[in-house]
mmCIF file of C-alpha atoms and ligand atoms in Angstrom:
data_model
loop_
_atom_site.group_PDB
_atom_site.id
_atom_site.type_symbol
_atom_site.label_atom_id
_atom_site.label_comp_id
_atom_site.label_asym_id
_atom_site.label_seq_id
_atom_site.Cartn_x
_atom_site.Cartn_y
_atom_site.Cartn_z
ATOM 1 C CA MET A 1 -16.911 -42.124 5.024
ATOM 2 C CA SER A 2 -14.632 -41.147 2.213
ATOM 3 C CA MET A 3 -15.995 -41.227 -1.258
ATOM 4 C CA LYS A 4 -13.709 -41.906 -4.171
ATOM 5 C CA LEU A 5 -14.547 -39.987 -7.332
ATOM 6 C CA SER A 6 -14.142 -41.987 -10.448
ATOM 7 C CA LYS A 7 -11.336 -40.826 -12.637
ATOM 8 C CA LYS A 8 -13.900 -39.475 -15.136
ATOM 9 C CA LYS A 9 -15.669 -37.318 -12.544
ATOM 10 C CA ARG A 10 -12.582 -36.025 -10.898
ATOM 11 C CA PRO A 11 -11.904 -32.343 -11.768
ATOM 12 C CA ARG A 12 -9.188 -31.961 -14.323
ATOM 13 C CA ARG A 13 -5.885 -30.676 -12.867
ATOM 14 C CA GLU A 14 -5.947 -27.565 -15.112
ATOM 15 C CA ASP A 15 -9.499 -26.741 -13.956
ATOM 16 C CA LYS A 16 -8.393 -27.010 -10.357
ATOM 17 C CA ILE A 17 -5.464 -24.700 -11.013
ATOM 18 C CA ALA A 18 -7.730 -22.187 -12.822
ATOM 19 C CA ASP A 19 -10.134 -22.276 -9.864
ATOM 20 C CA LEU A 20 -7.339 -21.628 -7.402
ATOM 21 C CA GLN A 21 -5.907 -18.767 -9.444
ATOM 22 C CA TRP A 22 -9.250 -17.055 -10.027
ATOM 23 C CA PRO A 23 -9.762 -15.540 -6.556
ATOM 24 C CA LEU A 24 -6.215 -14.156 -6.570
ATOM 25 C CA GLU A 25 -6.704 -12.534 -9.929
ATOM 26 C CA GLU A 26 -10.097 -11.157 -8.887
ATOM 27 C CA GLY A 27 -8.672 -9.792 -5.638
ATOM 28 C CA VAL A 28 -5.688 -7.566 -5.051
ATOM 29 C CA PHE A 29 -3.037 -10.072 -4.197
ATOM 30 C CA ASP A 30 -1.861 -11.039 -7.650
ATOM 31 C CA ARG A 31 1.804 -11.742 -8.163
ATOM 32 C CA ASN A 32 2.783 -8.215 -9.298
ATOM 33 C CA SER A 33 0.980 -6.574 -6.318
ATOM 34 C CA LEU A 34 2.869 -8.913 -3.944
ATOM 35 C CA LEU A 35 6.135 -7.893 -5.570
ATOM 36 C CA THR A 36 5.173 -4.229 -5.183
ATOM 37 C CA LEU A 37 4.366 -4.861 -1.505
ATOM 38 C CA GLU A 38 7.744 -6.539 -1.118
ATOM 39 C CA LYS A 39 9.484 -3.426 -2.486
ATOM 40 C CA PHE A 40 7.593 -1.312 -0.002
ATOM 41 C CA THR A 41 8.752 -3.542 2.901
ATOM 42 C CA LYS A 42 12.339 -3.400 1.621
ATOM 43 C CA LYS A 43 12.115 0.399 1.622
ATOM 44 C CA GLY A 44 10.843 0.239 5.214
ATOM 45 C CA ILE A 45 7.479 1.824 4.362
ATOM 46 C CA PHE A 46 5.793 -0.877 6.349
ATOM 47 C CA ARG A 47 6.813 -4.126 8.084
ATOM 48 C CA THR A 48 3.504 -5.897 8.540
ATOM 49 C CA LEU A 49 0.031 -5.746 6.944
ATOM 50 C CA ASP A 50 -2.271 -6.055 9.868
ATOM 51 C CA TYR A 51 -5.817 -6.198 8.520
ATOM 52 C CA CYS A 52 -8.146 -4.903 5.842
ATOM 53 C CA ILE A 53 -9.714 -1.690 7.046
ATOM 54 C CA ALA A 54 -12.186 -1.577 4.183
ATOM 55 C CA GLU A 55 -13.072 -3.144 0.858
ATOM 56 C CA GLY A 56 -14.058 -0.380 -1.502
ATOM 57 C CA LYS A 57 -15.459 -0.617 -4.998
ATOM 58 C CA GLU A 58 -12.062 -0.194 -6.621
ATOM 59 C CA ALA A 59 -9.510 -0.871 -3.860
ATOM 60 C CA ASN A 60 -8.875 -2.498 -0.548
ATOM 61 C CA ILE A 61 -7.355 -0.481 2.303
ATOM 62 C CA TYR A 62 -5.043 -2.191 4.786
ATOM 63 C CA ARG A 63 -3.525 -1.029 7.984
ATOM 64 C CA GLY A 64 0.226 -1.558 8.028
ATOM 65 C CA THR A 65 2.705 -1.207 10.852
ATOM 66 C CA ASN A 66 6.260 0.103 10.370
ATOM 67 C CA LYS A 67 9.316 -0.819 12.367
ATOM 68 C CA GLU A 68 8.850 2.096 14.729
ATOM 69 C CA GLY A 69 5.418 0.641 15.572
ATOM 70 C CA GLY A 70 3.580 3.439 13.786
ATOM 71 C CA HIS A 71 0.766 2.767 11.328
ATOM 72 C CA VAL A 72 0.347 3.431 7.665
ATOM 73 C CA ALA A 73 -2.608 2.979 5.351
ATOM 74 C CA ILE A 74 -1.998 0.849 2.269
ATOM 75 C CA LYS A 75 -4.506 1.291 -0.569
ATOM 76 C CA MET A 76 -4.365 -1.427 -3.182
ATOM 77 C CA TYR A 77 -6.289 -0.950 -6.366
ATOM 78 C CA ARG A 78 -7.746 -4.193 -7.791
ATOM 79 C CA LEU A 79 -6.149 -4.830 -11.152
ATOM 80 C CA ARG A 80 -9.446 -6.296 -12.269
ATOM 81 C CA SER A 81 -11.428 -3.349 -11.090
ATOM 82 C CA PRO A 82 -14.896 -3.410 -12.650
ATOM 83 C CA SER A 83 -15.086 0.347 -12.589
ATOM 84 C CA PHE A 84 -12.104 1.020 -14.729
ATOM 85 C CA LEU A 85 -14.258 2.400 -17.559
ATOM 86 C CA HIS A 86 -15.605 4.962 -15.127
ATOM 87 C CA MET A 87 -11.945 5.848 -14.303
ATOM 88 C CA GLN A 88 -11.284 6.889 -17.919
ATOM 89 C CA LYS A 89 -13.561 9.917 -17.627
ATOM 90 C CA TYR A 90 -11.458 11.370 -14.796
ATOM 91 C CA VAL A 91 -8.092 10.609 -16.395
ATOM 92 C CA GLU A 92 -8.828 11.900 -19.831
ATOM 93 C CA GLY A 93 -9.122 15.695 -19.698
ATOM 94 C CA ASP A 94 -6.571 15.922 -16.851
ATOM 95 C CA LYS A 95 -3.536 17.387 -18.581
ATOM 96 C CA ARG A 96 -1.154 15.616 -16.183
ATOM 97 C CA PHE A 97 -2.291 12.107 -17.175
ATOM 98 C CA SER A 98 -4.223 11.984 -20.461
ATOM 99 C CA HIS A 99 -1.588 10.647 -22.851
ATOM 100 C CA GLY A 100 -3.864 8.783 -25.258
ATOM 101 C CA ALA A 101 -5.308 5.265 -25.075
ATOM 102 C CA GLN A 102 -4.109 3.182 -22.147
ATOM 103 C CA SER A 103 -4.546 -0.444 -21.264
ATOM 104 C CA LYS A 104 -6.861 -1.402 -18.432
ATOM 105 C CA GLN A 105 -3.848 -1.943 -16.184
ATOM 106 C CA GLY A 106 -2.242 1.294 -17.424
ATOM 107 C CA ILE A 107 -5.417 3.225 -16.325
ATOM 108 C CA ILE A 108 -5.305 1.683 -12.861
ATOM 109 C CA PHE A 109 -1.580 2.495 -12.500
ATOM 110 C CA THR A 110 -2.296 6.037 -13.732
ATOM 111 C CA TRP A 111 -5.172 6.260 -11.251
ATOM 112 C CA THR A 112 -2.869 5.335 -8.350
ATOM 113 C CA ARG A 113 -0.270 7.876 -9.468
ATOM 114 C CA LYS A 114 -3.095 10.459 -9.794
ATOM 115 C CA GLU A 115 -4.273 9.860 -6.294
ATOM 116 C CA PHE A 116 -0.751 10.207 -4.937
ATOM 117 C CA SER A 117 -0.252 13.404 -6.927
ATOM 118 C CA ASN A 118 -3.563 14.885 -5.765
ATOM 119 C CA LEU A 119 -2.756 14.053 -2.159
ATOM 120 C CA LYS A 120 0.661 15.782 -2.566
ATOM 121 C CA ILE A 121 -0.919 18.977 -3.872
ATOM 122 C CA LEU A 122 -3.671 18.965 -1.199
ATOM 123 C CA HIS A 123 -1.273 18.137 1.665
ATOM 124 C CA ALA A 124 1.129 20.859 0.526
ATOM 125 C CA ALA A 125 -1.766 23.359 0.487
ATOM 126 C CA GLY A 126 -2.565 22.502 4.155
ATOM 127 C CA LEU A 127 -5.706 20.541 3.533
ATOM 128 C CA PRO A 128 -6.588 17.756 5.952
ATOM 129 C CA VAL A 129 -5.808 14.748 3.772
ATOM 130 C CA PRO A 130 -3.600 11.763 4.530
ATOM 131 C CA GLU A 131 -0.015 12.584 3.847
ATOM 132 C CA PRO A 132 1.119 10.572 0.835
ATOM 133 C CA ILE A 133 4.152 8.361 1.399
ATOM 134 C CA ALA A 134 4.817 6.343 -1.677
ATOM 135 C CA PHE A 135 3.205 4.709 -4.648
ATOM 136 C CA LYS A 136 4.077 2.088 -7.199
ATOM 137 C CA HIS A 137 1.888 0.450 -9.811
ATOM 138 C CA ASN A 138 -1.489 -0.113 -8.069
ATOM 139 C CA VAL A 139 -0.302 0.336 -4.492
ATOM 140 C CA LEU A 140 -0.406 3.610 -2.540
ATOM 141 C CA ALA A 141 1.002 4.118 0.929
ATOM 142 C CA MET A 142 -0.232 7.067 2.966
ATOM 143 C CA GLN A 143 -0.601 8.372 6.473
ATOM 144 C CA PHE A 144 -2.950 6.314 8.585
ATOM 145 C CA LEU A 145 -5.815 8.427 9.853
ATOM 146 C CA GLY A 146 -6.865 7.097 13.226
ATOM 147 C CA GLU A 147 -6.116 6.868 16.869
ATOM 148 C CA GLU A 148 -4.408 4.064 18.728
ATOM 149 C CA GLY A 149 -4.453 1.982 15.595
ATOM 150 C CA ILE A 150 -8.222 2.324 15.077
ATOM 151 C CA PRO A 151 -9.152 4.234 11.900
ATOM 152 C CA TYR A 152 -11.393 7.259 12.252
ATOM 153 C CA SER A 153 -15.059 6.826 11.312
ATOM 154 C CA GLN A 154 -16.600 7.940 8.082
ATOM 155 C CA LEU A 155 -18.948 10.865 8.600
ATOM 156 C CA CYS A 156 -21.849 8.750 7.323
ATOM 157 C CA GLU A 157 -21.311 6.334 10.231
ATOM 158 C CA VAL A 158 -21.340 8.859 13.048
ATOM 159 C CA GLY A 159 -23.220 11.853 11.601
ATOM 160 C CA PRO A 160 -22.283 15.529 12.268
ATOM 161 C CA GLN A 161 -21.864 16.743 15.791
ATOM 162 C CA ASN A 162 -22.781 20.285 15.000
ATOM 163 C CA PRO A 163 -24.607 20.292 11.625
ATOM 164 C CA LYS A 164 -24.570 24.023 10.828
ATOM 165 C CA LYS A 165 -20.926 24.495 11.823
ATOM 166 C CA ASP A 166 -19.777 21.244 10.175
ATOM 167 C CA TYR A 167 -21.507 22.118 6.944
ATOM 168 C CA ALA A 168 -19.812 25.495 6.865
ATOM 169 C CA THR A 169 -16.461 23.887 7.653
ATOM 170 C CA LEU A 170 -16.762 21.264 4.918
ATOM 171 C CA LYS A 171 -17.945 23.842 2.382
ATOM 172 C CA LYS A 172 -14.881 25.896 3.166
ATOM 173 C CA LEU A 173 -12.703 22.805 2.685
ATOM 174 C CA LEU A 174 -14.148 22.287 -0.750
ATOM 175 C CA GLU A 175 -13.501 25.942 -1.610
ATOM 176 C CA LYS A 176 -9.946 25.705 -0.285
ATOM 177 C CA MET A 177 -9.386 22.598 -2.427
ATOM 178 C CA LYS A 178 -10.534 24.506 -5.440
ATOM 179 C CA ARG A 179 -8.159 27.332 -4.649
ATOM 180 C CA ALA A 180 -5.396 24.699 -4.473
ATOM 181 C CA GLY A 181 -6.397 23.791 -8.004
ATOM 182 C CA ILE A 182 -8.174 20.476 -7.289
ATOM 183 C CA VAL A 183 -11.843 19.449 -7.496
ATOM 184 C CA HIS A 184 -12.657 16.299 -5.484
ATOM 185 C CA ALA A 185 -15.362 15.020 -7.869
ATOM 186 C CA ASP A 186 -16.630 12.303 -5.449
ATOM 187 C CA PHE A 187 -17.249 14.312 -2.346
ATOM 188 C CA SER A 188 -19.662 12.708 0.037
ATOM 189 C CA GLU A 189 -20.146 11.622 3.660
ATOM 190 C CA TYR A 190 -18.404 8.331 2.757
ATOM 191 C CA ASN A 191 -15.170 10.087 1.740
ATOM 192 C CA ILE A 192 -14.891 12.176 4.899
ATOM 193 C CA LEU A 193 -13.324 10.747 8.045
ATOM 194 C CA THR A 194 -13.829 12.360 11.396
ATOM 195 C CA ASP A 195 -12.370 12.077 14.900
ATOM 196 C CA GLY A 196 -15.483 13.775 16.250
ATOM 197 C CA THR A 197 -14.118 17.252 15.974
ATOM 198 C CA ASN A 198 -11.989 17.434 12.811
ATOM 199 C CA PHE A 199 -12.610 16.314 9.268
ATOM 200 C CA PHE A 200 -10.272 14.556 6.869
ATOM 201 C CA ILE A 201 -10.863 14.245 3.173
ATOM 202 C CA ILE A 202 -9.954 10.933 1.556
ATOM 203 C CA ASP A 203 -10.310 9.049 -1.723
ATOM 204 C CA VAL A 204 -8.967 11.566 -4.273
ATOM 205 C CA GLY A 205 -8.148 9.234 -7.159
ATOM 206 C CA GLN A 206 -10.837 10.735 -9.289
ATOM 207 C CA ALA A 207 -10.117 14.324 -8.221
ATOM 208 C CA VAL A 208 -9.203 16.541 -11.212
ATOM 209 C CA LEU A 209 -7.406 19.800 -11.839
ATOM 210 C CA THR A 210 -9.547 22.872 -12.034
ATOM 211 C CA THR A 211 -8.517 23.049 -15.690
ATOM 212 C CA HIS A 212 -10.310 19.737 -16.489
ATOM 213 C CA PRO A 213 -13.199 20.455 -18.910
ATOM 214 C CA ASN A 214 -15.742 19.039 -16.454
ATOM 215 C CA ALA A 215 -14.220 20.520 -13.250
ATOM 216 C CA GLU A 216 -16.956 23.091 -12.744
ATOM 217 C CA GLU A 217 -19.685 20.443 -13.145
ATOM 218 C CA PHE A 218 -17.907 18.123 -10.669
ATOM 219 C CA TYR A 219 -17.454 21.008 -8.251
ATOM 220 C CA GLU A 220 -21.175 21.868 -8.358
ATOM 221 C CA ARG A 221 -22.012 18.184 -7.866
ATOM 222 C CA ASP A 222 -19.744 17.987 -4.796
ATOM 223 C CA MET A 223 -21.427 21.093 -3.278
ATOM 224 C CA LYS A 224 -24.894 19.651 -4.043
ATOM 225 C CA ASN A 225 -24.003 16.334 -2.398
ATOM 226 C CA LEU A 226 -22.761 18.099 0.706
ATOM 227 C CA LYS A 227 -25.860 20.272 0.884
ATOM 228 C CA LYS A 228 -28.127 17.277 0.389
ATOM 229 C CA TYR A 229 -26.468 15.301 3.193
ATOM 230 C CA PHE A 230 -26.650 18.180 5.656
ATOM 231 C CA ALA A 231 -30.194 19.034 4.756
ATOM 232 C CA LYS A 232 -31.161 15.939 6.782
ATOM 233 C CA PHE A 233 -29.724 17.515 9.923
ATOM 234 C CA ILE A 234 -30.210 21.233 9.577
HETATM 235 N N1 LIG B 1 -5.523 7.020 5.167
HETATM 236 C C1 LIG B 1 -6.504 6.322 5.714
HETATM 237 N N2 LIG B 1 -6.389 6.048 7.067
HETATM 238 C C2 LIG B 1 -7.409 5.301 7.697
HETATM 239 N N3 LIG B 1 -8.433 4.795 7.018
HETATM 240 C C3 LIG B 1 -8.519 4.998 5.723
HETATM 241 C C4 LIG B 1 -7.593 5.756 4.966
HETATM 242 N N4 LIG B 1 -7.967 5.811 3.734
HETATM 243 C C5 LIG B 1 -9.065 5.088 3.612
HETATM 244 N N5 LIG B 1 -9.462 4.604 4.822
HETATM 245 C C6 LIG B 1 -10.606 3.740 5.090
HETATM 246 O O1 LIG B 1 -10.935 2.974 3.943
HETATM 247 C C7 LIG B 1 -12.194 3.246 3.415
HETATM 248 C C8 LIG B 1 -12.129 3.205 1.934
HETATM 249 O O2 LIG B 1 -11.260 4.157 1.435
HETATM 250 P P1 LIG B 1 -11.397 4.870 0.039
HETATM 251 O O3 LIG B 1 -12.728 5.585 0.021
HETATM 252 O O4 LIG B 1 -10.208 5.678 -0.223
HETATM 253 O O5 LIG B 1 -11.437 3.600 -0.918
HETATM 254 P P2 LIG B 1 -12.334 3.205 -2.143
HETATM 255 O O6 LIG B 1 -11.908 1.947 -2.712
HETATM 256 O O7 LIG B 1 -12.330 4.352 -3.125
HETATM 257 O O8 LIG B 1 -13.707 3.046 -1.518
HETATM 258 P P3 LIG B 1 -15.138 3.309 -2.093
HETATM 259 O O9 LIG B 1 -15.239 2.592 -3.331
HETATM 260 O O10 LIG B 1 -15.996 2.782 -1.022
HETATM 261 O O11 LIG B 1 -15.227 4.806 -2.274
HETATM 262 C C9 LIG B 1 -12.530 4.611 3.966
HETATM 263 O O12 LIG B 1 -13.900 4.833 4.104
HETATM 264 C C10 LIG B 1 -11.883 4.562 5.365
HETATM 265 O O13 LIG B 1 -12.694 3.934 6.278
HETATM 266 MG MG1 LIG B 2 -14.377 6.101 -1.012
#
């Protein structure tokens, strides 16, 4: 049975429009992000967005497919990221990006640029990170880490195969990152992917140069997190 709402009770047209717009603005697919994605497709970076691999605190990660049938990972930072205040701490003090006060959107764009730049440095130094492909505004395209279209697992999901050896390997990776001039600053079992044998380090938006005033503190914290996680297995 259909019920007719009286004219008075019917939602106002403007409220309805506001309701419809809200989820888009809260999520990642706002108009500008769609335009950025369109630019990526025009450049041939990907042809289709297949599915959302993960919804993180700050970004969503999608698997994309290019025209050769290969896969790419597309990280889209939410423009209404609730954690943007936390981002400031890792941007200010990094001589590459601290250029005075920035708008909320500016911080998120800088963060995306920073993650791309960190991946470039780490990839060039031979560290196992996804190869960066392109970035624009709040969207970052990078190498897809996975097999047959399935992303590798996070270390926290599968646990270490050989705890002692894996701890030593990951400790060495942190040391190598530092020698390359970068401190991860959010190193944990959540930001390490594994194929069962090898490890891959991801999520380097917050990573800072070793010249950052808090770099040493962040490095110690990364080492402590690693030790704490492996203490459960060793
Ligand atoms: N290059 C990649 N290839 C395949 N999967 C990836 C890639 N990058 C990220 N992922 C997947 O997406 C998840 C979230 O990625 P990432 O940690 O970079 O995002 P985030 O928004 O910072 O997340 P969080 O807030 O949970 O830390 C990862 O745990 C991993 O499963
Ligand atoms: Mg993460």
